[in-house]
Each structure stands twice: as structure tokens, then as C-alpha cells.
CSV table of C-alpha atoms in Angstrom, one decimal:
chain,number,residue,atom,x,y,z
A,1,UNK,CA,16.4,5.8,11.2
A,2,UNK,CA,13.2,4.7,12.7
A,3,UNK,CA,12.1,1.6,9.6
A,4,UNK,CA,10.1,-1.1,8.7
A,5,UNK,CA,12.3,-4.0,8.3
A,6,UNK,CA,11.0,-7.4,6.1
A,7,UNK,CA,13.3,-10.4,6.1
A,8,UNK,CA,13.9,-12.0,3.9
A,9,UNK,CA,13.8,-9.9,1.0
A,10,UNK,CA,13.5,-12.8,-1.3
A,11,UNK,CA,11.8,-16.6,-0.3
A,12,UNK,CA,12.0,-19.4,-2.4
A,13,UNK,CA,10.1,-22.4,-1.1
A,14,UNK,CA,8.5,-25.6,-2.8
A,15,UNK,CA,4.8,-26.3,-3.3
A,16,UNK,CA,3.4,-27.7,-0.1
A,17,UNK,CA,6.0,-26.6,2.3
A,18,UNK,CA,5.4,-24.2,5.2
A,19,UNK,CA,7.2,-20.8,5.2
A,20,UNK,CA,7.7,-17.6,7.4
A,21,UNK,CA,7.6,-13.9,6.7
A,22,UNK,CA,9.1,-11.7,9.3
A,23,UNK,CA,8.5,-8.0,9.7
A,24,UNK,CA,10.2,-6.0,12.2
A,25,UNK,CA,9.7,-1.9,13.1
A,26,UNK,CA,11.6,0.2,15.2
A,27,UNK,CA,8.6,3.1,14.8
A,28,UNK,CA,7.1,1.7,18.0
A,29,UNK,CA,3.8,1.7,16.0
A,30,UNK,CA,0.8,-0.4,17.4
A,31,UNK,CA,-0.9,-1.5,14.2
A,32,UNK,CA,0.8,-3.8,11.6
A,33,UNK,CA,-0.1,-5.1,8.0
A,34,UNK,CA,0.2,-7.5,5.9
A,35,UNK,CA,-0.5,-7.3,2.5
A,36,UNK,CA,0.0,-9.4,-0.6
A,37,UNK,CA,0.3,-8.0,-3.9
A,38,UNK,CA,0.5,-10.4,-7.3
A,39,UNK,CA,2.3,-8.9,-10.1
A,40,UNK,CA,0.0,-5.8,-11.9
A,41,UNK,CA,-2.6,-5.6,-9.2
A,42,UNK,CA,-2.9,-3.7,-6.2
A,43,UNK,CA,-1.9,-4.3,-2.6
A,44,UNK,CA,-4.1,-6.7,-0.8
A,45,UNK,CA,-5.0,-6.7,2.3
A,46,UNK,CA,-4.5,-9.8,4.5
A,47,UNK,CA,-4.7,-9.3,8.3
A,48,UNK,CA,-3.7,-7.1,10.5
A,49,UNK,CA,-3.0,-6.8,14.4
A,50,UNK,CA,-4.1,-3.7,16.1
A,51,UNK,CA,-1.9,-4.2,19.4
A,52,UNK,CA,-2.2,-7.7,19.9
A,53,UNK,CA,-5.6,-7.7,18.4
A,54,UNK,CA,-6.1,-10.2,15.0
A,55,UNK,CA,-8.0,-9.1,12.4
A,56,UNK,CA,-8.6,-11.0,9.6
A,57,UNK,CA,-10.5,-10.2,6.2
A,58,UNK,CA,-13.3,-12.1,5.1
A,59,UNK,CA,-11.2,-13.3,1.9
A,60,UNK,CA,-8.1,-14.3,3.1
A,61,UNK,CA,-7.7,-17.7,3.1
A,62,UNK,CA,-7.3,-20.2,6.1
A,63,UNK,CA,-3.4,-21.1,4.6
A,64,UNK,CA,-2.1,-17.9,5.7
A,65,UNK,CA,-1.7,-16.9,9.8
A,66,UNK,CA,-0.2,-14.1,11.6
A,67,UNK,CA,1.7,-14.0,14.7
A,68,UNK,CA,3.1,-10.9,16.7
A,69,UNK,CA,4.9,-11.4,19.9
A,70,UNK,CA,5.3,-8.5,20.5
A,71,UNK,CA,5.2,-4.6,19.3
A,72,UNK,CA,8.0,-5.1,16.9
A,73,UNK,CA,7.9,-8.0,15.3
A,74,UNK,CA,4.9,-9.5,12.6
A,75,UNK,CA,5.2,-13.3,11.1
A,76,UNK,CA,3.2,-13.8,8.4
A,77,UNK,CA,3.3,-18.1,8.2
A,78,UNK,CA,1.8,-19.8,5.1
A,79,UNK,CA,1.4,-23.3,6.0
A,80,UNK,CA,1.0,-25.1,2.5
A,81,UNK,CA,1.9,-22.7,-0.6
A,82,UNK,CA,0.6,-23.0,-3.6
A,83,UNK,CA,1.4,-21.6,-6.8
A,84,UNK,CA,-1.0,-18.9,-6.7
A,85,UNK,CA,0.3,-17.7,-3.5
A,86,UNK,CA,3.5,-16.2,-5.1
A,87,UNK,CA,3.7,-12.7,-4.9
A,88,UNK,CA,5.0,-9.8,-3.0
A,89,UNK,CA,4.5,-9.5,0.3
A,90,UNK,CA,4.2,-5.8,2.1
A,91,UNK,CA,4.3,-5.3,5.9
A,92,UNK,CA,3.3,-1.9,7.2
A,93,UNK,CA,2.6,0.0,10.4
A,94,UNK,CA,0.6,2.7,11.3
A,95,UNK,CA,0.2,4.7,15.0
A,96,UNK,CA,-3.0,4.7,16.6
A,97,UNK,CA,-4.1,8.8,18.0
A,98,UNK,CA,-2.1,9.5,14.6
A,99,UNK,CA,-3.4,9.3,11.2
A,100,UNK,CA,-3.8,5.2,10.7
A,101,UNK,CA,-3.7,6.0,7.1
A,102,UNK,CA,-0.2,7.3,7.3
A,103,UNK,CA,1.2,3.2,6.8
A,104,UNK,CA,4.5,2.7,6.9
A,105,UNK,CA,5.4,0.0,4.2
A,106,UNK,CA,8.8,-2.3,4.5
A,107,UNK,CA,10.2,-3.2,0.7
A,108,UNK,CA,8.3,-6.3,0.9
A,109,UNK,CA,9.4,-10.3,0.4
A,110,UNK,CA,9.4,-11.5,-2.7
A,111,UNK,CA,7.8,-15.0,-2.6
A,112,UNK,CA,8.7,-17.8,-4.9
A,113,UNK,CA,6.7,-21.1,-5.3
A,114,UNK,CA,8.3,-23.7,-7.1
B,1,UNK,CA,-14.9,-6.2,-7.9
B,2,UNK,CA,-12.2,-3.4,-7.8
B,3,UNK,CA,-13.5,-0.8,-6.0
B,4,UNK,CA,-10.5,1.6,-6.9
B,5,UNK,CA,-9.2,1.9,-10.4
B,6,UNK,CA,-6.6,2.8,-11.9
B,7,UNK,CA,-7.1,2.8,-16.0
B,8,UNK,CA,-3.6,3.7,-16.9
B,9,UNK,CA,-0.9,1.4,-16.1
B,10,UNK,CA,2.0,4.2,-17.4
B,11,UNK,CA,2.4,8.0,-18.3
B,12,UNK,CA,5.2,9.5,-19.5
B,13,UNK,CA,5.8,13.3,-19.2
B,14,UNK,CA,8.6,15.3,-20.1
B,15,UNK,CA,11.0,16.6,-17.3
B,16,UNK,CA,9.2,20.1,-16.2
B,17,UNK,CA,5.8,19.4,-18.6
B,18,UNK,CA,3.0,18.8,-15.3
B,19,UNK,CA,2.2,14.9,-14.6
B,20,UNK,CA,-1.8,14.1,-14.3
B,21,UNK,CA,-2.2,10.6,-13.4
B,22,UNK,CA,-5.9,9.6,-12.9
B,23,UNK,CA,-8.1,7.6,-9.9
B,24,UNK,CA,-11.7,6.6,-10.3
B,25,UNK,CA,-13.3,4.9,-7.0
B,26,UNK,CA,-16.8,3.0,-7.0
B,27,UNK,CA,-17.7,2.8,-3.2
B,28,UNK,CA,-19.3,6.0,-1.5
B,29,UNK,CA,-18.3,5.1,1.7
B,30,UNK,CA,-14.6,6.2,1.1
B,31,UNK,CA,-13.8,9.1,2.7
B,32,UNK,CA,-10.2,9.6,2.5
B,33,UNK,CA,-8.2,9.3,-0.3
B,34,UNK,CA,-4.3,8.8,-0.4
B,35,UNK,CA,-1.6,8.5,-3.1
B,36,UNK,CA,2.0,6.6,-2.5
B,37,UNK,CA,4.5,6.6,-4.4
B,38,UNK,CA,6.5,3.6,-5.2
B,39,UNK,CA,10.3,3.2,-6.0
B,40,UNK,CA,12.0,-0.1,-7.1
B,41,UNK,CA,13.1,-2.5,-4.3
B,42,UNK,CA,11.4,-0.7,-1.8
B,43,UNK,CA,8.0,-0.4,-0.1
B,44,UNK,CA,5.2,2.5,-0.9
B,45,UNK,CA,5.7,5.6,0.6
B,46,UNK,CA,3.2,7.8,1.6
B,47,UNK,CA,3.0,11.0,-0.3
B,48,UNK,CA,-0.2,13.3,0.2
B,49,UNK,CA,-3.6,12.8,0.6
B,50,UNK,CA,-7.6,14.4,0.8
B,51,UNK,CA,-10.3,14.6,3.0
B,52,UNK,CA,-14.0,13.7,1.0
B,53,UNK,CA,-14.8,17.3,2.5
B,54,UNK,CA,-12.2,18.7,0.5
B,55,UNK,CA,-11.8,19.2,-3.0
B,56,UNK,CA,-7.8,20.0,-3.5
B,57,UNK,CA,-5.2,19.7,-1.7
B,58,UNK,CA,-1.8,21.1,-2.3
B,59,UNK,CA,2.2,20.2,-1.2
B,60,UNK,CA,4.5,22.0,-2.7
B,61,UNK,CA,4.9,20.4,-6.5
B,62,UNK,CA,1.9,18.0,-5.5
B,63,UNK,CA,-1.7,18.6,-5.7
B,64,UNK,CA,-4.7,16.0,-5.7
B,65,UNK,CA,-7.9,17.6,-6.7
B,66,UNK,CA,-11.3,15.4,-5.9
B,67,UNK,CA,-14.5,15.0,-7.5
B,68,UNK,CA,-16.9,13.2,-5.3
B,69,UNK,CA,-19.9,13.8,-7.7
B,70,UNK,CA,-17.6,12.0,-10.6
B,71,UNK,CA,-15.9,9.7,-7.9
B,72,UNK,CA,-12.5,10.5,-9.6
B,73,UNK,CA,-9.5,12.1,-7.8
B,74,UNK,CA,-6.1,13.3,-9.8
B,75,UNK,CA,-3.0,13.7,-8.4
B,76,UNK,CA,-0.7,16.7,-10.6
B,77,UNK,CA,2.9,17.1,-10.2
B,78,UNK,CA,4.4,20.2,-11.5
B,79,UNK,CA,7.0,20.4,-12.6
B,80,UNK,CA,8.1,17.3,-13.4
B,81,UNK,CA,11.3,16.1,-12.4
B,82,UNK,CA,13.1,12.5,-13.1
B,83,UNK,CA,12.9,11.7,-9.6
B,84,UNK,CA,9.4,11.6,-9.9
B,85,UNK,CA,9.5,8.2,-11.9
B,86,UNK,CA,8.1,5.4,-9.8
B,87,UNK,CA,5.0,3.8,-9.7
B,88,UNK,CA,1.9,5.6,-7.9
B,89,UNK,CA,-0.7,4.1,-6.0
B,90,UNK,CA,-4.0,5.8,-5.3
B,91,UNK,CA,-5.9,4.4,-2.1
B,92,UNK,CA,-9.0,4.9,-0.1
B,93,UNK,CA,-10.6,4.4,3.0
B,94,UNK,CA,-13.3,4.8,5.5
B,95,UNK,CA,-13.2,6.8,8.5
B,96,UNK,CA,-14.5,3.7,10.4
B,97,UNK,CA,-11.7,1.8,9.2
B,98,UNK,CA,-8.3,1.7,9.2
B,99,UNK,CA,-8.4,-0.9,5.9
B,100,UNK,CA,-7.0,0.6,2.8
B,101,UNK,CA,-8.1,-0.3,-0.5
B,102,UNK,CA,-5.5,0.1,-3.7
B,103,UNK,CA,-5.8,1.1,-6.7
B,104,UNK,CA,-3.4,-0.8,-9.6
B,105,UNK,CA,-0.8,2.0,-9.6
B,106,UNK,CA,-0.1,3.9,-12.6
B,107,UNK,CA,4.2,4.0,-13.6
B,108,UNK,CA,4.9,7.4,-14.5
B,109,UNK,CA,7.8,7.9,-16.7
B,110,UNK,CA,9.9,11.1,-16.5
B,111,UNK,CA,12.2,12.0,-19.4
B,112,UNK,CA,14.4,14.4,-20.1
């Protein structure tokens, strides 16, 4: 089955210390997501590549950077966590001449900050 | 500033009674609105959605009904069915972007 796949599905790291979010699809969609979402709020929007084009929102702060080598694969790299950056973390796709609201979500990474 | 709310954080319904979880939205500019659904351990899913130029919109046990002058959108499910129990997220977005914008999610509780 075509999928959005998110590894690890749970990340432990310590305060200060850089870690890597991968997201993989096999859809062959051109647009991928990343979001964060902190327990009881919504999804947030961080970035997202639309082919290999980077785009950022205003909020999202300089700590967190996005790679994507190529069509399948989105790294989401926070250099220095902090506490407040533990959350879940969604990856999602979406197909450009489809409906881009149609995002495919992975079951997200479960960050931990200690 | 939330710009899609979500005021209940859980429902529970009866298994066959219908299921009316609730959306409000503050930003004009949104012209489509979505619901996903959301099981345990995995990621959202998408499960129907409305055009601002539409008022209901209907799939099979779903429908999501809009009110643009009120800036509130429902989605029903009827029956209800324990399957139904995950947490649903309404979202929004504008035409001239492909950014959406989530809403809290409501967990709706189906018993039998």
C-alpha cells in the first residue's frame, strides 16, 4: 500500500543535542509537511517543500530545518532542543493538479526532551 | 490567535444516536473547510470536506453542513457506530494556499 512512513516512531534525545526526523512516501506526491503538534492543541504548521521548493512560516523558529533529497524522503533536523520543543511530529504529503488539501499524514514521531 | 476553534474537547454519543461535533473559524479568507479523523498511533486521515460556496455536503453516514454568515461548520455522523471513536480535527484553508490551519480536535466517544 502506497504510505507515509515516519521513523522513528518514538525519539528520545537530551536538551541541547541535535536530532533527525525522517519521513518517507511511496505516493510519489510532490509536496511534503511537517507539522508539530504539543499535547491538546492543534497541528502546526512548520515548513513545507513544494518539489524542492522550501517554504517556511513566519513563526517557526530558526532551531528547526528541513531537508529533502529527493521526492521521497523529508528530514525534519532540530539542531538544539529544548524542552518546549517536545511534541508530536506529523509529516504529510499532498499531489499538486490534485486536491493539495487531500494531506496524507504518517503516524507522526513522538519527541522526547530530557 | 486560533483562528479555528474547536470548544469541545469530547462528545460521547450512543452507538446509532447521530454525532454533531462543532467548528467555529474567525478568518474570512478560508474557503475550504475539511474534517480528519484521527485514530490512536496513527496519523489524521482525511475524511470529507466543503467548498465556502456550498452549504452541505454529504458521504454516506457523514455530512458537514456550513454557515459562512455564523462562521461555524458541523460535521454529523449518523448513525453512530464504535468505529467512529477517534479524535476529529476540523481544518481550513485558502484557495491561494496550500497551508492548513487546525482546529483542537474534538474526541468523540461511541458507546454501546
Amino acid at each position: 500500500d502506497a504510505m507515509v512512513i515516519q521513523n522513528p516512531r518514538y525519539q528520545v534525545t537530551q536538551f541541547g543535542k541535535p536530532v533527525t526526523l525522517s519521513c518517507s512516501q511511496t505516493l510519489n506526491h510532490n509536496v511534503m509537511y511537517w507539522y508539530q503538534q504539543k499535547s491538546s492543541q492543534a497541528p502546526k504548521l512548520l515548513f513545507h517543500y513544494y518539489d524542492k521548493d522550501f517554504n517556511n512560516e513566519a513563526d517557526t523558529p530558526d532551531n528547526f530545518q528541513s531537508r529533502r533529497p529527493n521526492t521521497s524522503f523529508c528530514f525534519l533536523d532540530i539542531r538544539s532542543p529544548g524542552l518546549g520543543d517536545a511534541a508530536m511530529y506529523l509529516c504529510a504529503t499532498s499531489r499538486d493538479g490534485g486536491t493539495l488539501y487531500e494531506q496524507y499524514f504518517g503516524p507522526g514521531t513522538r519527541l522526547t526532551v530530557t | 490567535d486560533q483562528q479555528v476553534k474547536q470548544n469541545s474537547p469530547s462528545l460521547s454519543v450512543q452507538e446509532g444516536r447521530i454525532s454533531i461535533l462543532n467548528c467555529d473559524y474567525t478568518n474570512s479568507m478560508f474557503d475550504y473547510f475539511l474534517w480528519y479523523k484521527k485514530y490512536p498511533a496513527e496519523g489524521p486521515t482525511f475524511l470529507i470536506s466543503i467548498s465556502s460556496i456550498k452549504d452541505k455536503n454529504e458521504d454516506g453516514r457523514f455530512t458537514v453542513f456550513l454557515n459562512k454568515s455564523a462562521k461555524h461548520l458541523s460535521l454529523h455522523i449518523v448513525p453512530s457506530q464504535p468505529g467512529d471513536s477517534a479524535v476529529y480535527f476540523c481544518a481550513a484553508l485558502t484557495g491561494t494556499a496550500s497551508k492548513l490551519t487546525f482546529g483542537t480536535g474534538t474526541r468523540l466517544q461511541v458507546t454501546l
